[in-house]
Amino acid sequence: KNEVEQSPQNLTAQEGEFITINCSYSVGISALHWLQQHPGGGIVSLFMLSSGKKKHGRLIATINIQEKHSSLHITASHPRDSAVYICAVLVGEYGNKLVFGAGTILRVKS
Amino acid sequence: KAGVTQTPRYLIKTRGQQVTLSCSPISGHRSVSWYQQTPGQGLQFLFEYFSETQRNKGNFPGRFSGRQFSNSRSEMNVSTLELGDSALYLCASSFLTGNYGYTFGSGTRLTVV
């Protein structure tokens, strides 16, 4: 079993829909990162969480440390949100090693 | 403020050769970490450097090595290239640790033929 599990693997939504991507992990972590990767490979860090909830524009990320679960929500989705969303947990003595989920491929249709 | 710069962007090498990739972090960032991304294995941690010292290493063979210079720039080297080393290699920089957040470079796409 992978240390970081994401669901769903693929997601197709209509423009304007509310989207949720889930991430569960099985190891002790110091933080959890949500990343976005567009075709071409560049990765952008969306959120870093160690507790609670964060919001940036139409994106909301939550984490439940006790349940070892995090969610990324996109409100009022738009075709430009189409990308791969990756959950990664920070582990290691120095908080310097990322362990990644397999990613969720999101396609938003207009 | 300049981002994380990786060079080269694309590289084609022959099996058995060696390759060196470069990563220049954001000014002031002292931690540089390297990742390999393949369609089959996804993103995997290679190693992390801080103040010229390797602090953590992923589960990769000894053919994969790296170093960090006093100006925090980092290089990774892969010797005796195999076809399976074809991948996107990404580096990310952080102020001290990942608890300060990461900034990723655009990656080097390596093709081994």
mmCIF file of C-alpha atoms in Angstrom:
data_model
loop_
_atom_site.group_PDB
_atom_site.id
_atom_site.type_symbol
_atom_site.label_atom_id
_atom_site.label_comp_id
_atom_site.label_asym_id
_atom_site.label_seq_id
_atom_site.Cartn_x
_atom_site.Cartn_y
_atom_site.Cartn_z
ATOM 1 C CA LYS A 1 0.000 0.000 0.000
ATOM 2 C CA ASN A 2 1.313 3.429 -0.943
ATOM 3 C CA GLU A 3 2.023 5.850 1.858
ATOM 4 C CA VAL A 4 -0.036 8.535 0.092
ATOM 5 C CA GLU A 5 -3.296 7.680 -1.661
ATOM 6 C CA GLN A 6 -5.209 10.134 -3.801
ATOM 7 C CA SER A 7 -8.683 9.904 -5.241
ATOM 8 C CA PRO A 8 -10.038 10.107 -7.790
ATOM 9 C CA GLN A 9 -7.305 9.351 -10.329
ATOM 10 C CA ASN A 10 -9.207 11.086 -13.098
ATOM 11 C CA LEU A 11 -11.922 13.695 -12.856
ATOM 12 C CA THR A 12 -13.922 15.415 -15.576
ATOM 13 C CA ALA A 13 -16.140 18.318 -14.579
ATOM 14 C CA GLN A 14 -18.317 20.916 -16.256
ATOM 15 C CA GLU A 15 -17.333 24.537 -15.888
ATOM 16 C CA GLY A 16 -18.778 25.968 -12.696
ATOM 17 C CA GLU A 17 -18.917 22.699 -10.778
ATOM 18 C CA PHE A 18 -17.552 22.245 -7.253
ATOM 19 C CA ILE A 19 -14.613 19.816 -7.238
ATOM 20 C CA THR A 20 -13.109 17.793 -4.414
ATOM 21 C CA ILE A 21 -9.862 15.816 -4.514
ATOM 22 C CA ASN A 22 -9.001 13.625 -1.556
ATOM 23 C CA CYS A 23 -5.682 12.549 -0.056
ATOM 24 C CA SER A 24 -5.039 9.988 2.664
ATOM 25 C CA TYR A 25 -1.666 9.153 4.155
ATOM 26 C CA SER A 26 -0.378 6.508 6.503
ATOM 27 C CA VAL A 27 2.810 8.014 7.925
ATOM 28 C CA GLY A 28 3.667 10.715 10.425
ATOM 29 C CA ILE A 29 4.134 14.032 8.692
ATOM 30 C CA SER A 30 5.293 17.529 9.497
ATOM 31 C CA ALA A 31 3.212 19.129 6.726
ATOM 32 C CA LEU A 32 1.155 18.343 3.639
ATOM 33 C CA HIS A 33 1.526 20.088 0.301
ATOM 34 C CA TRP A 34 -0.914 20.418 -2.565
ATOM 35 C CA LEU A 35 0.804 20.898 -5.917
ATOM 36 C CA GLN A 36 -0.446 21.696 -9.409
ATOM 37 C CA GLN A 37 1.273 20.472 -12.549
ATOM 38 C CA HIS A 38 0.396 21.668 -16.036
ATOM 39 C CA PRO A 39 1.377 19.959 -19.306
ATOM 40 C CA GLY A 40 5.042 20.690 -19.879
ATOM 41 C CA GLY A 41 5.927 19.662 -16.369
ATOM 42 C CA GLY A 42 6.187 22.819 -14.271
ATOM 43 C CA ILE A 43 4.954 22.363 -10.707
ATOM 44 C CA VAL A 44 3.359 25.121 -8.662
ATOM 45 C CA SER A 45 2.879 24.833 -4.922
ATOM 46 C CA LEU A 46 -0.737 25.662 -4.041
ATOM 47 C CA PHE A 47 -0.886 25.081 -0.300
ATOM 48 C CA MET A 48 1.179 23.891 2.609
ATOM 49 C CA LEU A 49 -0.866 22.680 5.585
ATOM 50 C CA SER A 50 -0.045 21.379 9.017
ATOM 51 C CA SER A 51 -3.512 21.903 10.499
ATOM 52 C CA GLY A 52 -6.926 23.329 9.745
ATOM 53 C CA LYS A 53 -7.910 25.033 6.543
ATOM 54 C CA LYS A 54 -6.468 27.455 4.017
ATOM 55 C CA LYS A 55 -8.151 29.402 1.213
ATOM 56 C CA HIS A 56 -6.693 31.107 -1.817
ATOM 57 C CA GLY A 57 -9.129 32.494 -4.329
ATOM 58 C CA ARG A 58 -11.367 29.637 -5.488
ATOM 59 C CA LEU A 59 -9.153 26.992 -3.895
ATOM 60 C CA ILE A 60 -9.660 25.628 -0.397
ATOM 61 C CA ALA A 61 -7.505 23.004 1.323
ATOM 62 C CA THR A 62 -8.277 21.236 4.575
ATOM 63 C CA ILE A 63 -6.423 18.720 6.673
ATOM 64 C CA ASN A 64 -7.476 16.428 9.530
ATOM 65 C CA ILE A 65 -4.309 15.305 11.277
ATOM 66 C CA GLN A 66 -6.076 12.740 13.485
ATOM 67 C CA GLU A 67 -7.719 11.047 10.500
ATOM 68 C CA LYS A 68 -4.632 11.522 8.263
ATOM 69 C CA HIS A 69 -6.740 12.995 5.507
ATOM 70 C CA SER A 70 -6.715 16.140 3.408
ATOM 71 C CA SER A 71 -9.007 17.550 0.752
ATOM 72 C CA LEU A 72 -8.540 20.106 -1.991
ATOM 73 C CA HIS A 73 -11.679 21.885 -3.147
ATOM 74 C CA ILE A 74 -12.109 24.026 -6.230
ATOM 75 C CA THR A 75 -15.211 26.209 -6.291
ATOM 76 C CA ALA A 76 -16.714 27.469 -9.560
ATOM 77 C CA SER A 77 -14.297 25.407 -11.643
ATOM 78 C CA HIS A 78 -12.951 26.827 -14.891
ATOM 79 C CA PRO A 79 -11.216 25.211 -17.884
ATOM 80 C CA ARG A 80 -7.958 26.879 -16.822
ATOM 81 C CA ASP A 81 -8.069 24.709 -13.678
ATOM 82 C CA SER A 82 -7.392 21.678 -15.894
ATOM 83 C CA ALA A 83 -4.134 20.203 -14.627
ATOM 84 C CA VAL A 84 -2.729 17.395 -12.496
ATOM 85 C CA TYR A 85 -3.159 17.962 -8.771
ATOM 86 C CA ILE A 86 -0.669 16.195 -6.523
ATOM 87 C CA CYS A 87 -0.777 15.646 -2.797
ATOM 88 C CA ALA A 88 2.632 15.328 -1.113
ATOM 89 C CA VAL A 89 3.488 14.762 2.531
ATOM 90 C CA LEU A 90 6.606 16.090 4.193
ATOM 91 C CA VAL A 91 8.531 13.518 6.212
ATOM 92 C CA GLY A 92 12.052 12.990 7.467
ATOM 93 C CA GLU A 93 14.120 14.137 10.400
ATOM 94 C CA TYR A 94 14.689 17.567 8.875
ATOM 95 C CA GLY A 95 11.271 17.921 7.245
ATOM 96 C CA ASN A 96 12.987 17.723 3.918
ATOM 97 C CA LYS A 97 11.579 14.725 2.069
ATOM 98 C CA LEU A 98 8.380 14.789 0.056
ATOM 99 C CA VAL A 99 6.406 11.595 -0.543
ATOM 100 C CA PHE A 100 3.941 12.015 -3.366
ATOM 101 C CA GLY A 101 0.530 10.711 -4.260
ATOM 102 C CA ALA A 102 -0.052 9.514 -7.799
ATOM 103 C CA GLY A 103 -1.912 12.665 -8.751
ATOM 104 C CA THR A 104 -5.416 13.492 -9.941
ATOM 105 C CA ILE A 105 -5.873 14.443 -13.588
ATOM 106 C CA LEU A 106 -8.570 17.121 -13.707
ATOM 107 C CA ARG A 107 -10.265 18.219 -16.905
ATOM 108 C CA VAL A 108 -12.815 21.010 -16.767
ATOM 109 C CA LYS A 109 -15.009 21.305 -19.854
ATOM 110 C CA SER A 110 -16.653 24.551 -20.964
ATOM 111 C CA LYS B 1 12.717 37.784 -7.683
ATOM 112 C CA ALA B 2 14.142 35.108 -9.971
ATOM 113 C CA GLY B 3 12.679 31.623 -9.698
ATOM 114 C CA VAL B 4 14.408 28.284 -9.524
ATOM 115 C CA THR B 5 16.469 27.776 -12.672
ATOM 116 C CA GLN B 6 17.202 24.347 -14.061
ATOM 117 C CA THR B 7 19.537 23.728 -16.961
ATOM 118 C CA PRO B 8 19.410 22.301 -19.490
ATOM 119 C CA ARG B 9 15.679 22.023 -20.230
ATOM 120 C CA TYR B 10 16.063 19.061 -22.564
ATOM 121 C CA LEU B 11 18.793 16.493 -22.955
ATOM 122 C CA ILE B 12 19.274 13.395 -25.079
ATOM 123 C CA LYS B 13 21.962 10.932 -24.027
ATOM 124 C CA THR B 14 23.056 7.465 -25.044
ATOM 125 C CA ARG B 15 23.009 4.438 -22.736
ATOM 126 C CA GLY B 16 26.216 4.184 -20.762
ATOM 127 C CA GLN B 17 26.959 7.902 -20.828
ATOM 128 C CA GLN B 18 26.803 10.148 -17.821
ATOM 129 C CA VAL B 19 24.884 13.398 -17.365
ATOM 130 C CA THR B 20 25.025 16.402 -15.065
ATOM 131 C CA LEU B 21 21.995 18.568 -14.361
ATOM 132 C CA SER B 22 22.096 21.959 -12.673
ATOM 133 C CA CYS B 23 19.723 23.763 -10.331
ATOM 134 C CA SER B 24 20.040 27.350 -9.126
ATOM 135 C CA PRO B 25 17.732 28.054 -6.173
ATOM 136 C CA ILE B 26 15.930 31.221 -5.268
ATOM 137 C CA SER B 27 18.311 33.706 -3.676
ATOM 138 C CA GLY B 28 18.455 33.083 0.067
ATOM 139 C CA HIS B 29 17.161 29.522 -0.152
ATOM 140 C CA ARG B 30 19.633 27.067 1.325
ATOM 141 C CA SER B 31 17.834 23.772 0.773
ATOM 142 C CA VAL B 32 17.719 22.133 -2.646
ATOM 143 C CA SER B 33 15.947 18.851 -3.283
ATOM 144 C CA TRP B 34 15.771 16.724 -6.403
ATOM 145 C CA TYR B 35 12.949 14.560 -7.764
ATOM 146 C CA GLN B 36 12.472 12.133 -10.619
ATOM 147 C CA GLN B 37 9.137 11.897 -12.420
ATOM 148 C CA THR B 38 8.291 8.984 -14.721
ATOM 149 C CA PRO B 39 4.938 7.816 -16.092
ATOM 150 C CA GLY B 40 5.260 4.513 -14.262
ATOM 151 C CA GLN B 41 6.549 5.576 -10.852
ATOM 152 C CA GLY B 42 5.283 9.140 -10.615
ATOM 153 C CA LEU B 43 7.267 11.614 -8.572
ATOM 154 C CA GLN B 44 10.013 10.221 -6.372
ATOM 155 C CA PHE B 45 12.441 11.925 -4.011
ATOM 156 C CA LEU B 46 16.105 11.623 -4.982
ATOM 157 C CA PHE B 47 18.014 13.648 -2.375
ATOM 158 C CA GLU B 48 18.148 16.923 -0.486
ATOM 159 C CA TYR B 49 21.072 19.220 0.211
ATOM 160 C CA PHE B 50 21.465 21.925 2.807
ATOM 161 C CA SER B 51 24.613 23.973 3.326
ATOM 162 C CA GLU B 52 26.581 21.668 1.034
ATOM 163 C CA THR B 53 25.562 18.547 3.020
ATOM 164 C CA GLN B 54 23.266 15.785 1.861
ATOM 165 C CA ARG B 55 20.657 15.436 4.610
ATOM 166 C CA ASN B 56 18.395 12.820 3.077
ATOM 167 C CA LYS B 57 18.491 10.375 0.194
ATOM 168 C CA GLY B 58 15.775 8.444 -1.578
ATOM 169 C CA ASN B 59 15.832 4.846 -2.692
ATOM 170 C CA PHE B 60 17.915 5.165 -5.850
ATOM 171 C CA PRO B 61 21.088 3.355 -6.907
ATOM 172 C CA GLY B 62 24.508 4.854 -6.335
ATOM 173 C CA ARG B 63 24.641 5.918 -9.987
ATOM 174 C CA PHE B 64 22.599 8.907 -8.870
ATOM 175 C CA SER B 65 24.625 11.464 -6.955
ATOM 176 C CA GLY B 66 24.573 15.135 -6.256
ATOM 177 C CA ARG B 67 26.327 17.987 -4.606
ATOM 178 C CA GLN B 68 25.706 21.517 -3.462
ATOM 179 C CA PHE B 69 28.044 24.448 -3.724
ATOM 180 C CA SER B 70 28.661 27.263 -1.261
ATOM 181 C CA ASN B 71 26.297 29.540 -3.213
ATOM 182 C CA SER B 72 23.541 26.890 -2.760
ATOM 183 C CA ARG B 73 23.507 25.924 -6.433
ATOM 184 C CA SER B 74 23.208 22.198 -6.821
ATOM 185 C CA GLU B 75 24.078 19.624 -9.424
ATOM 186 C CA MET B 76 22.966 16.045 -9.818
ATOM 187 C CA ASN B 77 24.846 13.453 -11.775
ATOM 188 C CA VAL B 78 23.715 10.170 -13.241
ATOM 189 C CA SER B 79 26.440 7.810 -14.392
ATOM 190 C CA THR B 80 26.169 4.804 -16.703
ATOM 191 C CA LEU B 81 22.787 5.890 -18.003
ATOM 192 C CA GLU B 82 20.064 3.294 -18.543
ATOM 193 C CA LEU B 83 16.942 3.554 -20.678
ATOM 194 C CA GLY B 84 14.879 3.616 -17.479
ATOM 195 C CA ASP B 85 16.565 6.843 -16.399
ATOM 196 C CA SER B 86 14.538 8.705 -19.037
ATOM 197 C CA ALA B 87 12.433 11.052 -16.956
ATOM 198 C CA LEU B 88 11.645 14.602 -15.974
ATOM 199 C CA TYR B 89 14.073 15.686 -13.258
ATOM 200 C CA LEU B 90 12.793 18.455 -11.032
ATOM 201 C CA CYS B 91 14.509 20.425 -8.343
ATOM 202 C CA ALA B 92 12.898 22.525 -5.665
ATOM 203 C CA SER B 93 14.352 25.059 -3.293
ATOM 204 C CA SER B 94 13.289 25.993 0.201
ATOM 205 C CA PHE B 95 14.485 28.511 2.764
ATOM 206 C CA LEU B 96 15.511 25.916 5.363
ATOM 207 C CA THR B 97 13.173 22.930 5.205
ATOM 208 C CA GLY B 98 9.987 21.944 3.448
ATOM 209 C CA ASN B 99 8.053 23.479 6.333
ATOM 210 C CA TYR B 100 8.820 26.841 4.722
ATOM 211 C CA GLY B 101 7.295 25.788 1.419
ATOM 212 C CA TYR B 102 8.861 24.862 -1.885
ATOM 213 C CA THR B 103 9.497 26.580 -5.193
ATOM 214 C CA PHE B 104 9.982 24.202 -8.087
ATOM 215 C CA GLY B 105 12.049 24.602 -11.215
ATOM 216 C CA SER B 106 10.668 23.825 -14.682
ATOM 217 C CA GLY B 107 12.609 20.586 -14.848
ATOM 218 C CA THR B 108 15.089 18.900 -17.157
ATOM 219 C CA ARG B 109 13.629 16.313 -19.497
ATOM 220 C CA LEU B 110 16.216 13.584 -20.013
ATOM 221 C CA THR B 111 15.838 11.043 -22.776
ATOM 222 C CA VAL B 112 18.195 8.080 -22.853
ATOM 223 C CA VAL B 113 18.437 6.271 -26.207
#
